[in-house]
mmCIF file of C-alpha atoms in Angstrom:
data_model
loop_
_atom_site.group_PDB
_atom_site.id
_atom_site.type_symbol
_atom_site.label_atom_id
_atom_site.label_comp_id
_atom_site.label_asym_id
_atom_site.label_seq_id
_atom_site.Cartn_x
_atom_site.Cartn_y
_atom_site.Cartn_z
ATOM 1 C CA MET A 182 36.053 57.706 68.544
ATOM 2 C CA LYS A 183 39.218 56.049 69.849
ATOM 3 C CA GLU A 184 41.243 59.094 69.039
ATOM 4 C CA GLU A 185 38.679 61.234 70.848
ATOM 5 C CA ARG A 186 39.087 58.842 73.891
ATOM 6 C CA SER A 187 42.927 59.312 73.781
ATOM 7 C CA LEU A 188 42.623 63.066 73.539
ATOM 8 C CA SER A 189 40.087 63.176 76.439
ATOM 9 C CA LEU A 190 42.508 61.079 78.555
ATOM 10 C CA LEU A 191 45.401 63.450 77.797
ATOM 11 C CA GLN A 192 43.310 66.450 78.686
ATOM 12 C CA LEU A 193 42.399 64.793 81.980
ATOM 13 C CA MET A 194 46.044 64.311 82.756
ATOM 14 C CA VAL A 195 46.616 68.043 82.165
ATOM 15 C CA ASN A 196 43.529 69.022 84.302
ATOM 16 C CA GLU A 197 44.792 66.886 87.149
ATOM 17 C CA GLY A 198 48.119 68.767 87.084
ATOM 18 C CA LEU A 199 50.168 65.742 86.110
ATOM 19 C CA VAL A 200 52.027 67.672 83.265
ATOM 20 C CA PRO A 201 54.481 70.160 84.727
ATOM 21 C CA SER A 202 54.456 73.730 83.333
ATOM 22 C CA LEU A 203 57.294 75.007 81.139
ATOM 23 C CA GLU A 204 58.544 77.183 84.106
ATOM 24 C CA GLU A 205 58.625 74.146 86.360
ATOM 25 C CA GLU A 206 60.602 72.189 83.694
ATOM 26 C CA GLU A 207 63.062 75.002 83.310
ATOM 27 C CA ASN A 208 63.550 75.109 87.107
ATOM 28 C CA ARG A 209 64.258 71.428 87.273
ATOM 29 C CA LYS A 210 66.852 71.776 84.375
ATOM 30 C CA THR A 211 68.489 74.637 86.230
ATOM 31 C CA VAL A 212 68.734 72.654 89.489
ATOM 32 C CA ILE A 213 70.296 69.666 87.607
ATOM 33 C CA GLU A 214 72.796 71.877 85.812
ATOM 34 C CA LYS A 215 73.815 73.458 89.195
ATOM 35 C CA LEU A 216 74.206 70.078 90.789
ATOM 36 C CA LYS A 217 76.422 68.955 87.830
ATOM 37 C CA GLN A 218 78.644 72.045 88.401
ATOM 38 C CA ILE A 219 78.801 71.245 92.157
ATOM 39 C CA VAL A 220 79.746 67.579 91.411
ATOM 40 C CA VAL A 221 82.481 68.570 89.012
ATOM 41 C CA ALA A 222 83.930 71.061 91.351
ATOM 42 C CA TRP A 223 83.959 68.504 94.095
ATOM 43 C CA VAL A 224 85.711 65.854 92.009
ATOM 44 C CA LYS A 225 88.360 68.325 91.037
ATOM 45 C CA ARG A 226 88.848 69.277 94.658
ATOM 46 C CA VAL A 227 89.298 65.635 95.444
ATOM 47 C CA ALA A 228 91.842 65.105 92.767
ATOM 48 C CA TRP A 229 93.717 68.243 94.014
ATOM 49 C CA GLN A 230 93.592 66.997 97.616
ATOM 50 C CA ARG A 231 95.108 63.682 96.481
ATOM 51 C CA ARG A 232 97.898 65.650 94.791
ATOM 52 C CA LEU A 233 97.363 64.275 91.336
ATOM 53 C CA PRO A 234 99.314 65.785 88.548
ATOM 54 C CA LYS A 235 98.077 69.054 87.099
ATOM 55 C CA GLN A 236 97.239 67.511 83.734
ATOM 56 C CA ASP A 237 95.282 64.747 85.520
ATOM 57 C CA ILE A 238 93.270 67.379 87.513
ATOM 58 C CA ALA A 239 92.465 69.263 84.346
ATOM 59 C CA VAL A 240 90.778 66.220 82.726
ATOM 60 C CA THR A 241 89.133 64.910 85.863
ATOM 61 C CA SER A 242 85.337 65.128 85.575
ATOM 62 C CA ALA A 243 82.145 63.533 86.775
ATOM 63 C CA THR A 244 78.519 63.498 85.704
ATOM 64 C CA LEU A 245 74.961 63.439 87.173
ATOM 65 C CA LEU A 246 72.441 60.787 85.764
ATOM 66 C CA THR A 247 68.744 61.120 86.423
ATOM 67 C CA TYR A 248 66.392 58.119 86.744
ATOM 68 C CA GLY A 249 63.035 57.316 88.158
ATOM 69 C CA SER A 250 59.984 59.315 86.998
ATOM 70 C CA TYR A 251 62.054 62.259 85.894
ATOM 71 C CA GLY A 252 64.481 60.097 84.006
ATOM 72 C CA LEU A 253 61.524 58.616 82.195
ATOM 73 C CA GLY A 254 59.860 61.907 81.518
ATOM 74 C CA VAL A 255 56.674 61.134 83.448
ATOM 75 C CA HIS A 256 57.158 63.319 86.557
ATOM 76 C CA GLY A 257 54.525 65.585 87.897
ATOM 77 C CA SER A 258 54.624 69.079 89.375
ATOM 78 C CA GLU A 259 55.401 67.773 92.789
ATOM 79 C CA SER A 260 57.646 64.946 91.964
ATOM 80 C CA ASP A 261 61.263 64.801 93.176
ATOM 81 C CA ILE A 262 64.364 64.098 91.017
ATOM 82 C CA ASP A 263 66.170 60.849 91.392
ATOM 83 C CA ALA A 264 69.840 61.341 90.430
ATOM 84 C CA LEU A 265 73.014 59.459 90.687
ATOM 85 C CA CYS A 266 76.488 60.991 90.765
ATOM 86 C CA VAL A 267 79.148 59.074 88.856
ATOM 87 C CA GLY A 268 82.886 59.758 89.552
ATOM 88 C CA PRO A 269 85.728 59.806 89.997
ATOM 89 C CA TYR A 270 88.092 58.485 88.279
ATOM 90 C CA PHE A 271 88.677 60.044 84.887
ATOM 91 C CA ALA A 272 85.383 60.193 83.084
ATOM 92 C CA THR A 273 85.769 62.941 80.430
ATOM 93 C CA MET A 274 83.532 61.508 77.682
ATOM 94 C CA ASN A 275 79.745 61.713 77.628
ATOM 95 C CA LEU A 276 79.190 58.675 79.560
ATOM 96 C CA ASP A 277 77.376 55.681 77.920
ATOM 97 C CA ILE A 278 76.325 53.898 81.028
ATOM 98 C CA LEU A 279 75.441 50.738 79.042
ATOM 99 C CA ASN A 280 79.090 50.315 77.907
ATOM 100 C CA PRO A 281 80.451 47.124 79.456
ATOM 101 C CA VAL A 282 83.749 48.963 79.956
ATOM 102 C CA PHE A 283 82.217 51.072 82.802
ATOM 103 C CA LEU A 284 80.699 48.079 84.449
ATOM 104 C CA ARG A 285 83.773 45.910 84.720
ATOM 105 C CA ASP A 286 84.904 45.126 88.278
ATOM 106 C CA ILE A 287 82.087 47.257 89.844
ATOM 107 C CA ASP A 288 81.320 46.406 93.447
ATOM 108 C CA GLU A 289 77.872 45.488 94.786
ATOM 109 C CA THR A 290 77.109 48.893 96.217
ATOM 110 C CA GLY A 291 77.959 50.650 92.802
ATOM 111 C CA TRP A 292 75.863 48.057 90.961
ATOM 112 C CA LYS A 293 72.863 48.658 93.087
ATOM 113 C CA SER A 294 73.174 52.386 92.649
ATOM 114 C CA LEU A 295 73.467 52.064 88.803
ATOM 115 C CA SER A 296 70.695 49.464 88.488
ATOM 116 C CA ARG A 297 67.856 52.077 88.352
ATOM 117 C CA VAL A 298 69.750 54.266 85.915
ATOM 118 C CA LEU A 299 70.464 51.265 83.638
ATOM 119 C CA ALA A 300 66.886 50.182 83.837
ATOM 120 C CA ASN A 301 65.677 53.752 82.801
ATOM 121 C CA THR A 302 68.215 53.844 80.033
ATOM 122 C CA GLN A 303 67.237 50.447 78.553
ATOM 123 C CA ILE A 304 63.529 51.121 78.833
ATOM 124 C CA CYS A 305 63.888 54.419 76.941
ATOM 125 C CA ARG A 306 65.963 52.685 74.277
ATOM 126 C CA LEU A 307 63.601 49.804 73.807
ATOM 127 C CA VAL A 308 60.298 51.963 73.971
ATOM 128 C CA PRO A 309 61.031 55.606 73.167
ATOM 129 C CA ASP A 310 57.342 56.763 73.112
ATOM 130 C CA LEU A 311 56.339 55.605 76.589
ATOM 131 C CA LYS A 312 55.651 58.900 78.376
ATOM 132 C CA SER A 313 51.920 59.477 77.862
ATOM 133 C CA MET A 314 50.957 55.937 78.724
ATOM 134 C CA LEU A 315 53.161 55.535 81.741
ATOM 135 C CA ARG A 316 51.891 58.801 83.031
ATOM 136 C CA CYS A 317 48.396 57.606 82.855
ATOM 137 C CA VAL A 318 49.202 54.158 84.367
ATOM 138 C CA LYS A 319 50.976 55.842 87.367
ATOM 139 C CA PHE A 320 48.003 58.037 87.953
ATOM 140 C CA TRP A 321 45.555 55.099 87.876
ATOM 141 C CA ALA A 322 47.697 53.185 90.276
ATOM 142 C CA LYS A 323 47.872 56.009 92.695
ATOM 143 C CA ARG A 324 44.157 56.749 92.562
ATOM 144 C CA ARG A 325 43.221 53.046 93.041
ATOM 145 C CA GLY A 326 45.696 52.560 95.948
ATOM 146 C CA VAL A 327 48.137 50.098 94.267
ATOM 147 C CA TYR A 328 51.239 52.341 93.916
ATOM 148 C CA GLY A 329 54.146 52.325 96.409
ATOM 149 C CA ASN A 330 56.744 49.539 96.702
ATOM 150 C CA LEU A 331 57.081 50.122 100.490
ATOM 151 C CA ASN A 332 53.481 49.419 100.927
ATOM 152 C CA GLY A 333 53.698 46.103 99.138
ATOM 153 C CA PHE A 334 52.350 47.463 95.808
ATOM 154 C CA LEU A 335 53.910 48.424 92.425
ATOM 155 C CA GLY A 336 56.709 50.905 92.362
ATOM 156 C CA GLY A 337 57.487 53.185 89.489
ATOM 157 C CA ILE A 338 59.974 50.791 87.829
ATOM 158 C CA HIS A 339 57.497 47.924 87.921
ATOM 159 C CA LEU A 340 54.866 50.040 86.201
ATOM 160 C CA ALA A 341 57.346 51.421 83.661
ATOM 161 C CA ILE A 342 58.295 47.806 82.595
ATOM 162 C CA LEU A 343 54.740 46.624 82.450
ATOM 163 C CA ALA A 344 53.737 49.711 80.368
ATOM 164 C CA ALA A 345 56.726 49.218 78.069
ATOM 165 C CA PHE A 346 55.858 45.500 77.705
ATOM 166 C CA VAL A 347 52.341 46.370 76.382
ATOM 167 C CA CYS A 348 53.758 49.062 74.088
ATOM 168 C CA GLN A 349 56.049 46.389 72.532
ATOM 169 C CA CYS A 350 53.130 43.979 72.126
ATOM 170 C CA ASP A 351 50.910 46.657 70.431
ATOM 171 C CA PRO A 352 53.273 49.235 68.825
ATOM 172 C CA PHE A 353 50.808 50.747 66.400
ATOM 173 C CA VAL A 354 47.746 51.583 68.484
ATOM 174 C CA GLY A 355 46.687 54.780 70.090
ATOM 175 C CA LEU A 356 46.820 55.799 73.838
ATOM 176 C CA SER A 357 43.364 54.728 74.699
ATOM 177 C CA ALA A 358 43.772 51.313 73.098
ATOM 178 C CA LEU A 359 47.151 50.869 74.935
ATOM 179 C CA ILE A 360 45.546 51.606 78.298
ATOM 180 C CA SER A 361 42.702 49.144 77.479
ATOM 181 C CA HIS A 362 45.345 46.361 76.479
ATOM 182 C CA PHE A 363 47.328 47.107 79.517
ATOM 183 C CA PHE A 364 44.420 46.191 81.727
ATOM 184 C CA LYS A 365 43.481 43.130 79.633
ATOM 185 C CA LYS A 366 47.011 41.798 79.507
ATOM 186 C CA PHE A 367 47.662 41.809 83.226
ATOM 187 C CA ALA A 368 44.189 41.025 84.420
ATOM 188 C CA PHE A 369 44.697 37.584 82.793
ATOM 189 C CA TRP A 370 48.543 37.325 83.047
ATOM 190 C CA PRO A 371 49.474 33.821 84.385
ATOM 191 C CA TRP A 372 51.528 34.917 87.380
ATOM 192 C CA PRO A 373 54.161 33.884 88.474
ATOM 193 C CA ARG A 374 55.259 33.785 84.795
ATOM 194 C CA PRO A 375 57.877 36.617 84.650
ATOM 195 C CA VAL A 376 57.236 39.812 82.538
ATOM 196 C CA GLU A 377 60.223 40.399 80.271
ATOM 197 C CA LEU A 378 60.806 43.203 77.733
ATOM 198 C CA GLN A 379 61.742 41.964 74.293
ATOM 199 C CA ASP A 380 65.451 42.649 73.760
ATOM 200 C CA GLU A 381 67.534 41.022 71.013
ATOM 201 C CA THR A 382 70.710 41.653 73.081
ATOM 202 C CA LEU A 383 69.783 39.585 76.076
ATOM 203 C CA HIS A 384 69.096 35.911 76.419
ATOM 204 C CA PRO A 385 66.918 35.547 79.711
ATOM 205 C CA THR A 386 67.652 32.662 82.085
ATOM 206 C CA LEU A 387 65.194 31.459 84.650
ATOM 207 C CA ASN A 388 66.065 32.329 88.203
ATOM 208 C CA PRO A 389 64.128 29.850 90.385
ATOM 209 C CA THR A 390 64.484 32.089 93.529
ATOM 210 C CA GLU A 391 62.950 35.106 91.861
ATOM 211 C CA THR A 392 60.003 33.295 90.290
ATOM 212 C CA ARG A 393 58.798 32.414 93.808
ATOM 213 C CA LEU A 394 57.662 36.132 93.810
ATOM 214 C CA TYR A 395 54.011 36.801 93.368
ATOM 215 C CA MET A 396 54.767 39.136 90.316
ATOM 216 C CA PRO A 397 58.213 38.583 88.984
ATOM 217 C CA ILE A 398 59.242 41.392 86.551
ATOM 218 C CA ARG A 399 62.740 41.138 85.061
ATOM 219 C CA LEU A 400 64.966 44.177 84.896
ATOM 220 C CA PRO A 401 65.539 45.129 81.206
ATOM 221 C CA PHE A 402 69.336 45.235 81.351
ATOM 222 C CA SER A 403 69.967 41.771 82.881
ATOM 223 C CA SER A 404 69.392 38.277 81.783
ATOM 224 C CA TYR A 405 68.596 37.018 85.251
ATOM 225 C CA GLU A 406 67.920 39.878 87.691
ATOM 226 C CA TYR A 407 64.344 40.869 88.725
ATOM 227 C CA CYS A 408 62.930 44.139 90.177
ATOM 228 C CA HIS A 409 62.881 44.172 94.008
ATOM 229 C CA SER A 410 59.333 43.532 95.185
ATOM 230 C CA ASN A 411 57.554 43.723 98.517
ATOM 231 C CA ILE A 412 54.240 42.296 97.147
ATOM 232 C CA THR A 413 52.423 40.164 99.648
ATOM 233 C CA LYS A 414 49.417 37.788 99.410
ATOM 234 C CA SER A 415 47.051 40.634 100.261
ATOM 235 C CA THR A 416 48.523 43.294 97.971
ATOM 236 C CA PHE A 417 48.781 40.746 95.039
ATOM 237 C CA TYR A 418 45.041 40.076 95.450
ATOM 238 C CA LYS A 419 44.437 43.812 95.410
ATOM 239 C CA ILE A 420 46.452 44.615 92.321
ATOM 240 C CA ARG A 421 44.923 41.707 90.367
ATOM 241 C CA THR A 422 41.436 42.895 91.376
ATOM 242 C CA GLU A 423 42.242 46.403 90.138
ATOM 243 C CA PHE A 424 43.642 45.136 86.915
ATOM 244 C CA LEU A 425 40.352 43.201 86.393
ATOM 245 C CA ARG A 426 38.289 46.291 87.262
ATOM 246 C CA GLY A 427 40.321 48.364 84.829
ATOM 247 C CA HIS A 428 39.669 45.632 82.148
ATOM 248 C CA ASN A 429 36.010 45.527 82.686
ATOM 249 C CA LEU A 430 35.674 49.364 82.455
ATOM 250 C CA THR A 431 37.876 49.811 79.365
ATOM 251 C CA LYS A 432 37.085 46.699 77.271
ATOM 252 C CA ASP A 433 34.576 48.661 75.252
ATOM 253 C CA LEU A 434 36.000 52.151 74.731
ATOM 254 C CA LEU A 435 33.321 53.032 72.118
ATOM 255 C CA LYS A 436 30.373 52.806 74.466
ATOM 256 C CA PHE A 437 28.500 56.035 74.336
ATOM 257 C CA ASP A 438 28.625 56.584 78.173
ATOM 258 C CA PHE A 439 32.351 55.824 78.531
ATOM 259 C CA ASP A 440 34.095 58.078 80.917
ATOM 260 C CA TRP A 441 37.794 57.993 82.032
ATOM 261 C CA HIS A 442 36.758 59.447 85.400
ATOM 262 C CA ASN A 443 35.171 56.170 86.242
ATOM 263 C CA VAL A 444 38.274 54.291 85.508
ATOM 264 C CA LEU A 445 40.367 56.731 87.581
ATOM 265 C CA GLU A 446 37.887 57.141 90.474
ATOM 266 C CA PRO A 447 39.828 57.152 93.839
ATOM 267 C CA PHE A 448 39.513 53.834 95.752
ATOM 268 C CA PRO A 449 36.612 54.097 98.205
ATOM 269 C CA TYR A 450 38.260 52.818 101.305
ATOM 270 C CA THR A 451 35.529 53.951 103.866
ATOM 271 C CA LYS A 452 32.823 52.293 101.662
ATOM 272 C CA LYS A 453 34.788 49.151 101.116
ATOM 273 C CA TYR A 454 35.960 48.405 104.703
ATOM 274 C CA ALA A 455 34.586 48.641 108.239
ATOM 275 C CA TRP A 456 37.752 48.127 110.238
ATOM 276 C CA PHE A 457 40.989 50.120 110.073
ATOM 277 C CA LEU A 458 44.293 50.271 111.679
ATOM 278 C CA LYS A 459 45.524 53.820 112.177
ATOM 279 C CA ILE A 460 49.184 54.553 112.651
ATOM 280 C CA PHE A 461 49.862 58.163 114.010
ATOM 281 C CA LEU A 462 53.485 59.456 113.926
ATOM 282 C CA SER A 463 54.388 62.792 115.489
ATOM 283 C CA ALA A 464 57.588 64.769 116.390
ATOM 284 C CA SER A 465 58.551 68.102 117.821
ATOM 285 C CA LYS A 466 60.376 69.125 114.628
ATOM 286 C CA GLN A 467 59.670 68.525 110.930
ATOM 287 C CA ASP A 468 63.195 67.241 110.236
ATOM 288 C CA GLU A 469 62.838 64.636 112.985
ATOM 289 C CA LEU A 470 59.446 63.617 111.611
ATOM 290 C CA GLY A 471 60.927 62.818 108.291
ATOM 291 C CA ASP A 472 63.521 60.502 109.745
ATOM 292 C CA TRP A 473 60.841 58.820 111.859
ATOM 293 C CA VAL A 474 58.407 58.352 108.977
ATOM 294 C CA GLY A 475 61.233 56.893 106.764
ATOM 295 C CA TRP A 476 62.136 54.390 109.509
ATOM 296 C CA ILE A 477 58.481 53.304 110.018
ATOM 297 C CA LYS A 478 57.880 52.997 106.153
ATOM 298 C CA SER A 479 60.810 50.746 105.811
ATOM 299 C CA ARG A 480 59.250 48.355 108.200
ATOM 300 C CA PHE A 481 55.685 48.443 106.744
ATOM 301 C CA CYS A 482 56.136 45.043 104.952
ATOM 302 C CA CYS A 483 56.959 43.293 108.273
ATOM 303 C CA LEU A 484 53.759 44.703 109.575
ATOM 304 C CA LEU A 485 51.767 43.504 106.595
ATOM 305 C CA PHE A 486 53.048 39.940 107.027
ATOM 306 C CA LYS A 487 52.014 39.977 110.671
ATOM 307 C CA LEU A 488 48.641 41.289 109.888
ATOM 308 C CA GLU A 489 48.140 38.646 107.242
ATOM 309 C CA GLU A 490 48.948 35.978 109.809
ATOM 310 C CA VAL A 491 46.260 37.302 112.113
ATOM 311 C CA GLN A 492 43.605 38.781 109.734
ATOM 312 C CA GLY A 493 44.209 36.770 106.446
ATOM 313 C CA LEU A 494 43.956 39.746 104.138
ATOM 314 C CA CYS A 495 44.603 43.478 104.603
ATOM 315 C CA ASP A 496 44.751 46.473 102.226
ATOM 316 C CA PRO A 497 47.412 49.049 103.129
ATOM 317 C CA ASN A 498 46.382 52.634 101.951
ATOM 318 C CA PRO A 499 49.559 54.228 100.560
ATOM 319 C CA ALA A 500 48.232 57.820 101.084
ATOM 320 C CA GLU A 501 49.583 60.004 103.937
ATOM 321 C CA TYR A 502 47.113 62.097 105.965
ATOM 322 C CA ILE A 503 47.200 65.161 108.090
ATOM 323 C CA ASP A 504 44.887 66.093 110.991
ATOM 324 C CA VAL A 505 44.273 69.925 110.726
ATOM 325 C CA ASN A 506 43.367 70.047 114.388
ATOM 326 C CA ILE A 507 46.861 68.905 115.547
ATOM 327 C CA ALA A 508 49.600 71.515 115.624
ATOM 328 C CA ASP A 509 52.800 69.346 115.974
ATOM 329 C CA PRO A 510 54.379 67.916 112.793
ATOM 330 C CA HIS A 511 52.633 64.533 112.097
ATOM 331 C CA VAL A 512 51.630 62.021 109.584
ATOM 332 C CA ILE A 513 48.735 59.529 109.662
ATOM 333 C CA PHE A 514 48.642 56.136 107.867
#
C-alpha cells in the first residue's frame, strides 16, 4: 500500500503538469547549448580585443553552470532556467566548481554568484536521488502558500536542503514515507536549531548571528554560512502550522480513505481570513510593469515587518493575480 501511495503521488505530479514533456526538455537543452556558444564566442572576442597572443586566444574558453530548480532537475513546464556564466580567464577543462583552486582569491560578488551553484552541486553529490521528493515538496509549498523567499517564506534552496536532510535520515524508504517523514521531522523540529546536511568533508561551526534567524538552514558547501532568509514572526508561524497540518494528514498513509489531494489542497485564503490588503500595480507597457513589480517585491519584507507592528500577525499570499476586466498590464497582490 505504501508503494501504491508513492505511485499515486507521482501520477498526481504528472497530472498537474509538474513534469516537463520530452519536447520541452529538448528545447531547454538547445537553449543552454546556444547560450554556451554565445558565451564562448564572447570570451574569445574579449581576449582578441585585449590583444592577447593567438595561442592564448585559441585556448580561452568559458562555461555556463545551471542551478536552482533546473540544476536540481525539479523544474516544471513554466519554470525559468537559472544560469551562471563563468569566465574568463583561461578555463579550458571541464570545470569542477568545488575545486578550491577556482575559489582562491575570489571577490565577494563572485562568491555570491557562485554560492547557488555550489549549493546545488553539493546537494546533488550528497543526495543524488532527490528529484521526486523535492518536486512534491515544492508543489505542496506553493499550494499551501508557504513558497517564496521574497514573501518571507521558504525559497527553492531552503526546501532542497530540508528535503535532502530527510533523505539522508531515511535513505531506504519510498517516496510516500519520505513525504510523511518530512512533515513529521519539521513539524516538531526545535527551531532555531540549524538544519545541516551530513557531510564528512565539513566541520560545522556555530554562527551566533545566523542562529538568531527563525529557521536557520546551513548552506551545504560551507561550515559557517546559512541560507539567506526573509522569514518573519508571521511567516514562521504559518510555515510551522502547515508542517503540522501535513504531519496530521500523512501520519497514517495506510488509512483506507487517504488521498493526496487533501494534503495538497490550495490554501483557502477567503475562508480563513476576513480582512485583506490589496496591492495593485499597473503600467502602460509590459516591460515597465516587470521592473515595477520587481522593485515592489524586493520591499515586501519591509511591509511585512510594518504590518506585524500594527496587526501582530499577517499572512502574505505569494500568488499573483490578474483582473480580466482591466486592459492595461497589471499585477495584483
